[in-house]
Short mmCIF file of C-alpha atoms and ligand atoms in Angstrom, two decimals:
data_model
loop_
_atom_site.label_atom_id
_atom_site.label_comp_id
_atom_site.label_asym_id
_atom_site.label_seq_id
_atom_site.Cartn_x
_atom_site.Cartn_y
_atom_site.Cartn_z
CA MET A 1 21.39 18.08 40.99
CA ASP A 2 18.47 19.21 38.89
CA ARG A 3 17.94 18.22 35.32
CA SER A 4 20.67 20.49 33.90
CA PHE A 5 24.21 19.16 34.17
CA VAL A 6 27.36 18.07 32.39
CA LEU A 7 28.34 14.41 32.29
CA PHE A 8 31.94 13.46 31.51
CA GLY A 9 32.90 10.02 30.14
CA ASP A 10 33.62 7.87 27.09
CA ILE A 11 30.51 8.66 25.11
CA CYS A 12 29.03 6.66 22.30
CA TYR A 13 25.78 6.86 20.32
CA THR A 14 24.41 6.49 16.83
CA GLU A 15 22.37 8.61 14.44
CA SER A 16 21.85 5.93 11.78
CA CYS A 17 22.17 2.21 11.11
CA ASP A 18 25.60 2.54 9.55
CA ARG A 19 27.92 4.05 12.09
CA ILE A 20 28.53 4.40 15.83
CA ILE A 21 29.92 7.74 16.93
CA SER A 22 32.78 7.39 19.46
CA CYS A 23 33.60 10.39 21.67
CA PRO A 24 36.37 9.44 24.14
CA ALA A 25 36.79 11.63 27.24
CA SER A 26 33.98 13.98 26.21
CA PHE A 27 31.28 16.14 27.79
CA LEU A 28 27.56 15.49 27.42
CA VAL A 29 25.59 18.66 28.18
CA VAL A 30 22.00 18.32 29.43
CA GLU A 31 19.66 21.26 29.98
CA GLU A 32 16.22 20.83 31.56
CA GLY A 33 16.19 17.15 30.83
CA LYS A 34 17.11 17.48 27.15
CA ILE A 35 20.38 16.89 25.36
CA THR A 36 22.25 20.02 24.27
CA GLY A 37 25.17 18.20 22.68
CA VAL A 38 28.43 16.28 23.03
CA PHE A 39 31.69 18.28 23.18
CA ASP A 40 35.34 17.22 23.29
CA ARG A 41 36.10 20.49 25.16
CA LEU A 42 33.49 21.98 27.44
CA PRO A 43 32.34 25.38 26.10
CA GLY A 44 32.70 28.17 28.68
CA GLU A 45 28.97 28.83 28.94
CA TYR A 46 28.38 25.37 30.53
CA ARG A 47 31.21 25.53 33.09
CA THR A 48 28.85 26.60 35.86
CA LEU A 49 26.62 23.54 35.48
CA PRO A 50 26.99 20.71 37.99
CA MET A 51 29.25 17.90 36.74
CA TYR A 52 29.00 14.10 36.94
CA ASP A 53 32.47 12.70 36.43
CA TYR A 54 32.29 9.23 34.89
CA GLY A 55 35.82 9.32 33.51
CA GLY A 56 36.81 5.95 32.03
CA ARG A 57 33.23 4.69 31.93
CA LEU A 58 31.09 4.04 28.85
CA VAL A 59 28.17 6.46 28.41
CA ILE A 60 25.35 5.55 25.99
CA PRO A 61 21.74 6.57 25.40
CA GLY A 62 19.12 4.61 27.37
CA LEU A 63 17.86 1.62 25.38
CA SER A 64 14.26 0.87 24.38
CA ASP A 65 12.64 -2.54 24.78
CA LEU A 66 9.79 -2.53 22.29
CA HIS A 67 8.17 -5.71 23.56
CA THR A 68 8.14 -7.63 26.83
CA HIS A 69 5.73 -9.36 29.23
CA ALA A 70 6.26 -8.41 32.90
CA SER A 71 3.71 -11.06 33.87
CA GLN A 72 5.92 -13.85 32.51
CA TYR A 73 9.09 -12.87 34.37
CA GLN A 74 8.57 -15.59 37.00
CA PHE A 75 9.04 -18.48 34.59
CA ARG A 76 11.71 -17.21 32.23
CA GLY A 77 14.25 -19.86 31.32
CA LEU A 78 11.78 -22.75 31.66
CA TRP A 79 9.93 -24.86 29.07
CA MET A 80 11.99 -23.73 26.16
CA ASP A 81 11.47 -26.97 24.25
CA GLU A 82 7.94 -26.10 23.12
CA GLU A 83 6.44 -24.01 20.35
CA LEU A 84 4.28 -20.95 20.83
CA LEU A 85 0.72 -22.31 20.96
CA ASP A 86 1.45 -25.23 23.31
CA TRP A 87 3.68 -23.03 25.45
CA LEU A 88 0.90 -20.45 25.83
CA GLU A 89 -1.69 -23.06 26.75
CA ARG A 90 0.43 -25.12 29.14
CA HIS A 91 2.55 -22.52 30.91
CA THR A 92 1.81 -18.90 30.03
CA PHE A 93 -1.93 -18.78 30.57
CA PRO A 94 -1.83 -20.63 33.94
CA GLU A 95 0.88 -18.24 35.17
CA GLU A 96 -0.99 -15.14 33.95
CA ALA A 97 -4.16 -16.35 35.71
CA ARG A 98 -2.32 -15.91 39.03
CA TYR A 99 -2.35 -12.12 38.54
CA SER A 100 -6.03 -12.04 39.57
CA ASP A 101 -4.37 -11.83 43.00
CA ALA A 102 -3.00 -8.28 43.40
CA ASP A 103 -0.72 -9.46 46.21
CA TYR A 104 0.95 -12.00 43.93
CA ALA A 105 1.23 -9.23 41.32
CA LEU A 106 2.94 -6.94 43.82
CA ARG A 107 5.55 -9.55 44.73
CA ALA A 108 6.22 -10.73 41.19
CA TYR A 109 6.16 -7.31 39.51
CA SER A 110 8.52 -5.90 42.18
CA ILE A 111 11.21 -8.35 41.07
CA PHE A 112 10.63 -7.43 37.43
CA ALA A 113 10.74 -3.68 38.14
CA ASP A 114 13.95 -3.95 40.20
CA ASP A 115 15.67 -5.92 37.46
CA LEU A 116 14.48 -3.49 34.79
CA LEU A 117 15.87 -0.64 36.87
CA SER A 118 19.37 -2.11 36.91
CA SER A 119 19.26 -2.98 33.19
CA PRO A 120 20.26 -0.60 30.35
CA THR A 121 16.58 -0.11 29.41
CA THR A 122 14.99 3.29 30.02
CA ARG A 123 11.84 2.81 27.88
CA ALA A 124 9.68 -0.23 27.35
CA ASN A 125 6.40 -1.46 25.88
CA ILE A 126 5.11 -3.89 28.48
CA PHE A 127 2.28 -6.44 28.58
CA ALA A 128 0.70 -6.98 32.01
CA THR A 129 -2.29 -9.38 32.09
CA ILE A 130 -6.05 -8.92 31.66
CA HIS A 131 -6.30 -7.86 35.33
CA HIS A 132 -6.97 -4.14 35.72
CA ASP A 133 -5.81 -3.76 39.34
CA SER A 134 -2.65 -5.81 38.94
CA ALA A 135 -1.72 -3.86 35.83
CA LEU A 136 -2.00 -0.67 37.90
CA VAL A 137 0.31 -2.21 40.52
CA LEU A 138 2.91 -2.69 37.79
CA CYS A 139 2.53 0.93 36.65
CA GLN A 140 3.00 2.15 40.22
CA LEU A 141 6.18 0.09 40.72
CA LEU A 142 7.71 1.39 37.48
CA GLU A 143 6.77 4.99 38.22
CA GLU A 144 8.24 4.78 41.75
CA ARG A 145 11.56 3.72 40.22
CA GLY A 146 11.48 6.54 37.67
CA LEU A 147 11.25 4.23 34.66
CA ALA A 148 9.37 5.31 31.56
CA ALA A 149 7.09 2.72 30.00
CA ASN A 150 3.92 2.03 28.08
CA VAL A 151 1.96 -0.57 30.02
CA GLY A 152 -0.95 -2.55 28.61
CA LYS A 153 -3.80 -4.22 30.38
CA VAL A 154 -4.12 -7.24 28.08
CA ASN A 155 -7.42 -7.95 26.26
CA MET A 156 -8.60 -11.53 25.57
CA ASP A 157 -12.11 -12.90 24.97
CA ARG A 158 -11.68 -16.28 23.24
CA ASN A 159 -9.54 -19.42 22.99
CA CYS A 160 -8.13 -19.15 26.48
CA PRO A 161 -9.00 -20.65 29.89
CA PRO A 162 -12.25 -19.41 31.48
CA SER A 163 -10.32 -17.48 34.13
CA LEU A 164 -8.70 -15.35 31.41
CA THR A 165 -11.73 -15.01 29.11
CA GLU A 166 -13.24 -11.54 29.30
CA ASP A 167 -16.62 -10.35 28.16
CA PRO A 168 -15.86 -7.90 25.30
CA GLN A 169 -17.85 -4.99 26.78
CA ALA A 170 -16.33 -5.52 30.23
CA SER A 171 -12.88 -5.74 28.64
CA LEU A 172 -13.49 -2.43 26.89
CA ALA A 173 -14.79 -0.76 30.07
CA ASP A 174 -11.81 -2.00 32.08
CA THR A 175 -9.46 -0.70 29.41
CA VAL A 176 -11.07 2.74 29.41
CA SER A 177 -10.81 2.88 33.19
CA PHE A 178 -7.17 1.71 33.05
CA ILE A 179 -6.24 4.39 30.48
CA LYS A 180 -7.91 7.15 32.51
CA THR A 181 -6.36 6.06 35.80
CA VAL A 182 -2.85 5.73 34.38
CA ARG A 183 -3.13 9.18 32.83
CA GLU A 184 -4.34 10.68 36.11
CA ARG A 185 -1.81 9.01 38.41
CA PHE A 186 1.46 8.70 36.54
CA LYS A 187 3.94 10.93 34.75
CA ARG A 188 6.37 8.53 33.08
CA VAL A 189 4.13 5.50 32.72
CA HIS A 190 1.56 5.63 29.94
CA PRO A 191 -1.21 3.31 28.78
CA ILE A 192 -1.07 1.24 25.59
CA VAL A 193 -3.99 -0.70 24.09
CA THR A 194 -3.03 -4.39 24.13
CA PRO A 195 -5.15 -6.93 22.23
CA ARG A 196 -3.05 -10.08 22.82
CA PHE A 197 -3.30 -11.42 19.24
CA ILE A 198 -6.09 -12.37 16.86
CA PRO A 199 -6.56 -15.94 18.18
CA SER A 200 -7.34 -14.47 21.65
CA CYS A 201 -9.53 -11.57 20.48
CA SER A 202 -12.88 -11.80 18.71
CA ASP A 203 -13.62 -9.54 15.72
CA ASN A 204 -15.95 -7.56 17.96
CA LEU A 205 -13.31 -6.96 20.64
CA CYS A 206 -10.67 -5.98 18.04
CA ARG A 207 -13.02 -3.42 16.51
CA LEU A 208 -13.92 -1.94 19.89
CA LEU A 209 -10.24 -1.61 20.82
CA GLY A 210 -9.18 -0.15 17.46
CA ASP A 211 -11.81 2.58 17.77
CA LEU A 212 -10.90 3.17 21.42
CA ALA A 213 -7.21 3.68 20.59
CA VAL A 214 -8.12 6.33 18.01
CA ARG A 215 -10.74 8.01 20.21
CA MET A 216 -8.45 8.26 23.27
CA ASP A 217 -5.25 8.66 21.22
CA VAL A 218 -3.44 5.70 22.77
CA PRO A 219 -0.80 3.58 20.98
CA VAL A 220 -1.38 -0.12 20.32
CA GLN A 221 0.78 -3.21 20.82
CA SER A 222 0.19 -6.79 19.76
CA HIS A 223 1.78 -9.85 18.10
CA LEU A 224 2.02 -10.56 14.37
CA SER A 225 3.17 -13.54 12.27
CA GLU A 226 5.34 -15.19 14.90
CA ASN A 227 4.76 -18.91 14.33
CA THR A 228 3.48 -21.00 11.41
CA GLY A 229 0.81 -22.79 13.50
CA GLU A 230 -0.45 -19.35 14.55
CA LEU A 231 -0.59 -18.22 10.89
CA ASP A 232 -2.73 -21.25 9.94
CA TRP A 233 -5.03 -20.58 12.87
CA VAL A 234 -5.50 -16.92 11.90
CA SER A 235 -6.28 -17.95 8.29
CA SER A 236 -9.06 -20.18 9.54
CA LEU A 237 -10.38 -17.55 11.97
CA CYS A 238 -10.31 -14.80 9.31
CA PRO A 239 -10.97 -16.62 6.01
CA ASP A 240 -11.69 -13.40 4.09
CA SER A 241 -8.34 -11.80 4.93
CA ALA A 242 -5.40 -12.01 2.54
CA SER A 243 -2.91 -12.18 5.43
CA TYR A 244 -2.58 -11.83 9.20
CA ALA A 245 -1.76 -8.12 8.78
CA ASP A 246 -4.77 -7.72 6.50
CA ALA A 247 -6.92 -9.29 9.25
CA TYR A 248 -5.72 -6.65 11.73
CA ARG A 249 -6.35 -3.96 9.11
CA ARG A 250 -9.92 -5.11 8.46
CA LEU A 251 -10.55 -5.18 12.21
CA GLY A 252 -9.38 -1.56 12.63
CA LEU A 253 -6.11 -2.37 14.37
CA TRP A 254 -3.62 -1.50 11.66
CA GLY A 255 -1.56 1.65 12.13
CA ARG A 256 -4.37 4.13 12.82
CA VAL A 257 -2.25 5.17 15.81
CA LYS A 258 1.37 4.33 16.61
CA THR A 259 1.41 0.53 16.67
CA CYS A 260 4.06 -1.96 17.73
CA MET A 261 3.81 -5.49 16.35
CA ALA A 262 6.09 -8.10 17.89
CA HIS A 263 7.93 -10.67 15.76
CA CYS A 264 6.80 -10.47 12.08
CA VAL A 265 9.01 -13.53 11.48
CA TRP A 266 6.84 -14.68 8.56
CA SER A 267 5.81 -11.25 7.22
CA ARG A 268 8.30 -10.93 4.39
CA ASP A 269 6.60 -11.40 0.98
CA ARG A 270 3.21 -11.83 2.72
CA GLU A 271 2.53 -8.54 4.44
CA ASP A 272 3.51 -5.56 2.32
CA GLU A 273 1.27 -3.48 4.59
CA LEU A 274 4.30 -3.24 6.88
CA LEU A 275 6.16 -1.28 4.22
CA GLU A 276 3.38 1.20 3.69
CA ASN A 277 2.39 2.53 7.09
CA ASP A 278 4.69 4.87 8.97
CA ASN A 279 2.84 4.29 12.25
CA LEU A 280 3.94 0.65 12.28
CA TYR A 281 6.90 -0.55 14.34
CA ILE A 282 8.29 -4.06 14.41
CA ALA A 283 9.69 -5.41 17.68
CA HIS A 284 12.33 -7.94 16.66
CA CYS A 285 12.75 -10.50 19.46
CA PRO A 286 15.57 -12.84 18.42
CA ASP A 287 15.97 -14.69 21.74
CA SER A 288 12.27 -15.56 21.88
CA ASN A 289 12.15 -16.52 18.19
CA THR A 290 15.00 -18.96 18.80
CA ASN A 291 13.70 -20.40 22.09
CA LEU A 292 10.19 -21.04 20.74
CA SER A 293 11.56 -22.29 17.38
CA SER A 294 9.49 -19.58 15.69
CA GLY A 295 11.98 -18.75 12.94
CA ILE A 296 14.23 -15.87 11.89
CA PHE A 297 13.03 -12.35 11.27
CA PRO A 298 14.96 -10.81 8.35
CA ALA A 299 15.74 -7.52 10.09
CA ARG A 300 17.95 -6.04 7.40
CA TYR A 301 15.30 -6.66 4.73
CA PHE A 302 12.86 -4.41 6.59
CA LEU A 303 15.42 -1.83 7.75
CA ASP A 304 16.59 -1.35 4.17
CA ARG A 305 13.00 -0.66 3.12
CA GLY A 306 12.58 2.09 5.71
CA VAL A 307 10.41 0.15 8.16
CA HIS A 308 10.78 1.07 11.85
CA VAL A 309 12.47 -1.91 13.52
CA GLY A 310 13.47 -2.00 17.19
CA LEU A 311 14.39 -4.81 19.56
CA GLY A 312 12.30 -6.62 22.15
CA THR A 313 13.22 -9.05 24.91
CA ASP A 314 9.80 -10.77 24.89
CA ILE A 315 10.10 -12.28 28.35
CA ALA A 316 9.38 -15.23 28.84
CA GLY A 317 9.72 -16.40 25.24
CA GLY A 318 13.02 -14.58 25.69
CA THR A 319 14.97 -15.40 28.84
CA SER A 320 16.85 -12.14 29.42
CA LEU A 321 15.74 -8.58 30.11
CA SER A 322 19.01 -7.30 28.65
CA LEU A 323 18.86 -5.44 25.37
CA PHE A 324 22.58 -6.11 25.02
CA ARG A 325 21.67 -9.77 24.73
CA ALA A 326 19.00 -8.86 22.19
CA MET A 327 21.60 -6.89 20.18
CA THR A 328 24.10 -9.75 19.99
CA ASP A 329 21.34 -12.28 19.31
CA ALA A 330 19.98 -10.10 16.48
CA VAL A 331 23.41 -10.07 14.84
CA LYS A 332 23.80 -13.85 15.25
CA VAL A 333 20.41 -14.85 13.85
CA SER A 334 20.85 -12.49 10.90
CA LYS A 335 23.92 -14.50 9.95
CA LEU A 336 21.91 -17.72 10.05
CA TYR A 337 19.25 -16.14 7.84
CA TRP A 338 21.93 -15.06 5.38
CA ARG A 339 23.61 -18.46 5.41
CA TYR A 340 20.57 -20.75 5.40
CA VAL A 341 17.62 -18.77 4.03
CA ASP A 342 18.58 -15.99 1.64
CA ASP A 343 22.04 -14.59 1.02
CA SER A 344 20.60 -11.54 -0.73
CA VAL A 345 19.58 -10.15 2.71
CA PRO A 346 22.75 -8.72 4.28
CA LYS A 347 23.81 -9.66 7.80
CA LEU A 348 23.37 -7.14 10.60
CA ASP A 349 26.46 -5.63 12.10
CA PHE A 350 26.79 -4.30 15.63
CA ALA A 351 26.10 -0.70 14.54
CA ALA A 352 22.71 -1.69 13.10
CA ALA A 353 21.86 -3.68 16.24
CA PHE A 354 22.82 -0.74 18.46
CA TYR A 355 20.73 1.58 16.30
CA MET A 356 17.67 -0.69 16.66
CA ALA A 357 18.08 -0.80 20.46
CA SER A 358 18.65 2.94 20.82
CA LYS A 359 17.45 5.52 18.29
CA GLY A 360 15.48 3.12 16.05
CA GLY A 361 13.26 1.65 18.77
CA GLY A 362 13.46 4.83 20.85
CA SER A 363 11.53 6.81 18.25
CA PHE A 364 8.40 4.88 19.29
CA PHE A 365 8.56 6.97 22.49
CA GLY A 366 9.43 10.35 20.92
CA ARG A 367 12.87 11.94 20.62
CA VAL A 368 14.56 9.15 22.55
CA GLY A 369 17.71 7.06 22.09
CA SER A 370 20.31 9.49 20.78
CA PHE A 371 22.56 12.28 22.04
CA GLU A 372 21.53 14.66 19.25
CA GLU A 373 20.29 18.08 20.32
CA GLY A 374 16.75 18.12 21.70
CA TYR A 375 16.60 14.42 22.56
CA ASP A 376 15.34 13.37 25.99
CA ALA A 377 18.32 12.91 28.31
CA ASP A 378 17.98 9.14 28.79
CA ILE A 379 21.53 8.11 29.69
CA VAL A 380 23.16 4.87 30.82
CA VAL A 381 26.64 4.61 32.35
CA LEU A 382 28.49 1.28 32.12
CA ASP A 383 31.61 0.10 33.89
CA ASP A 384 33.79 -2.07 31.67
CA SER A 385 36.93 -1.64 33.76
CA ASP A 386 36.76 -5.20 35.07
CA SER A 387 36.05 -6.63 31.64
CA PRO A 388 37.64 -10.06 31.59
CA THR A 389 39.76 -9.19 28.57
CA CYS A 390 42.20 -6.41 27.84
CA ILE A 391 40.45 -3.26 26.69
CA GLU A 392 43.46 -1.19 25.79
CA GLY A 393 43.67 0.14 22.29
CA LEU A 394 39.97 -0.21 21.53
CA THR A 395 37.70 2.59 20.37
CA VAL A 396 34.75 3.48 22.56
CA ALA A 397 32.43 1.75 20.07
CA GLN A 398 34.53 -1.42 20.18
CA ARG A 399 34.42 -1.39 23.97
CA LEU A 400 30.64 -1.15 23.79
CA GLU A 401 30.47 -4.01 21.29
CA ARG A 402 32.59 -6.16 23.54
CA TYR A 403 30.67 -5.18 26.69
CA SER A 404 27.45 -6.07 24.94
CA SER A 405 28.48 -9.66 24.33
CA LEU A 406 30.69 -10.22 27.41
CA CYS A 407 28.60 -8.71 30.20
CA PRO A 408 25.04 -8.28 28.95
CA GLU A 409 23.45 -8.88 32.35
CA LYS A 410 25.75 -6.69 34.41
CA PRO A 411 23.86 -3.97 36.32
CA VAL A 412 24.43 -0.47 34.97
CA CYS A 413 26.47 1.87 37.13
CA ALA A 414 24.16 4.85 36.65
CA LYS A 415 20.98 5.63 34.77
CA PHE A 416 19.10 8.84 33.93
CA VAL A 417 15.62 9.25 32.48
CA GLN A 418 14.69 12.66 31.06
CA GLY A 419 17.66 14.09 32.94
CA GLU A 420 16.68 12.63 36.31
CA LYS A 421 19.18 10.30 37.98
CA LEU A 422 17.49 7.10 39.12
CA GLN A 423 18.32 5.31 42.37
CA THR A 424 19.82 2.21 40.82
CA GLY A 425 21.50 1.17 44.06
CA TYR A 426 24.79 0.30 42.41
N1 GUN B 1 1.48 -14.44 21.12
C1 GUN B 1 0.39 -14.25 21.89
N2 GUN B 1 0.71 -14.18 23.19
C2 GUN B 1 2.04 -14.32 23.24
C3 GUN B 1 2.99 -14.32 24.32
O1 GUN B 1 2.66 -14.20 25.50
N3 GUN B 1 4.28 -14.50 23.98
C4 GUN B 1 4.69 -14.66 22.70
N4 GUN B 1 5.98 -14.82 22.43
N5 GUN B 1 3.83 -14.65 21.68
C5 GUN B 1 2.53 -14.50 21.95
FE1 FE B 2 5.23 -11.40 23.28
#
């Protein structure tokens, strides 16, 4: 089938934080890879299009993972009793150093790419490592599977082991070459400029990368205000800055292009810059923030102030690649924030979590994450027929809510990106 078709099933999506739209036994029309609309009866003009019959299955927009590290997939689920800075030093950096070997990268990234393929994610912002060639291996594996992603060759030139410490000019040159090569070779995989975080990047390197992102029109991803030890370190590295965000701003890395900052756990009341720049996205990573004892990001506080907030899995701070897990975790930690920190910040409900994982985060990638007209036809089909509990009498949205917490890791039964059906193997 080409990229124009009708897909029948129990369809569910959201246009805003407040409400999930349930369309039982309905028709999703896709033309040339874009959504035309959802219909309860198929209009005559579309009757000649090929039909995928997913009757009884849940059909949702593809989800967007705003922040993850493919290079940490090998050790997820281990060493979860440490905090960020020790965990980076003892486990993360030694593992990332192994990606100087492109053969190791091929084996490890293949596992990551296969698991991403069977997950509900169709778009992702991904950190590789500093290694140019290995990062290209990751891009190739994603592209071969039809996945759409922004992949970053990571930049680091201080406070890390010698094997991961780049010379700033060489780091810049490698990044330029990476951006050009990715643009030449791949259709769905795009480059993203990836300074790891301020403790790993000198002022000089940050400035070079900020200017590069503007010059070559490439988005940026990094980490912001995740852990209190990190905040203290950044204050001592950047004594003239009023905050961590202000340090990025002074170094030319603040929202000059579309920018995704992971975490922002400690940003409230410190970093009003987040409220003022429409290019800024926050990747909320609740699993990682819990595992590394980082704290609780007050998602609703920022959503209510119009900030773009999506979800991230942050492997290997997070243990699971599933955005369903991220959705349920986001709801849970918001309740703890409300109970223990500040009851003036409302709890998240499932609709808000679904919005963040679909249309909210998806907008980082364009018109992605909804079934409104003109959106890219990123579609995920889920089978909840063997759900361990009775599903009779539930709305489509309730079935999705239940699926999300009961079977977050279950492979999807079909997946489409921009109207192309991927070979998920299930
Ligand atoms: N901050 C800088 N690097 C990292 C990383 O790899 N993971 C997490 N969670 N935070 C970071
Ligand atoms: Fe991270």
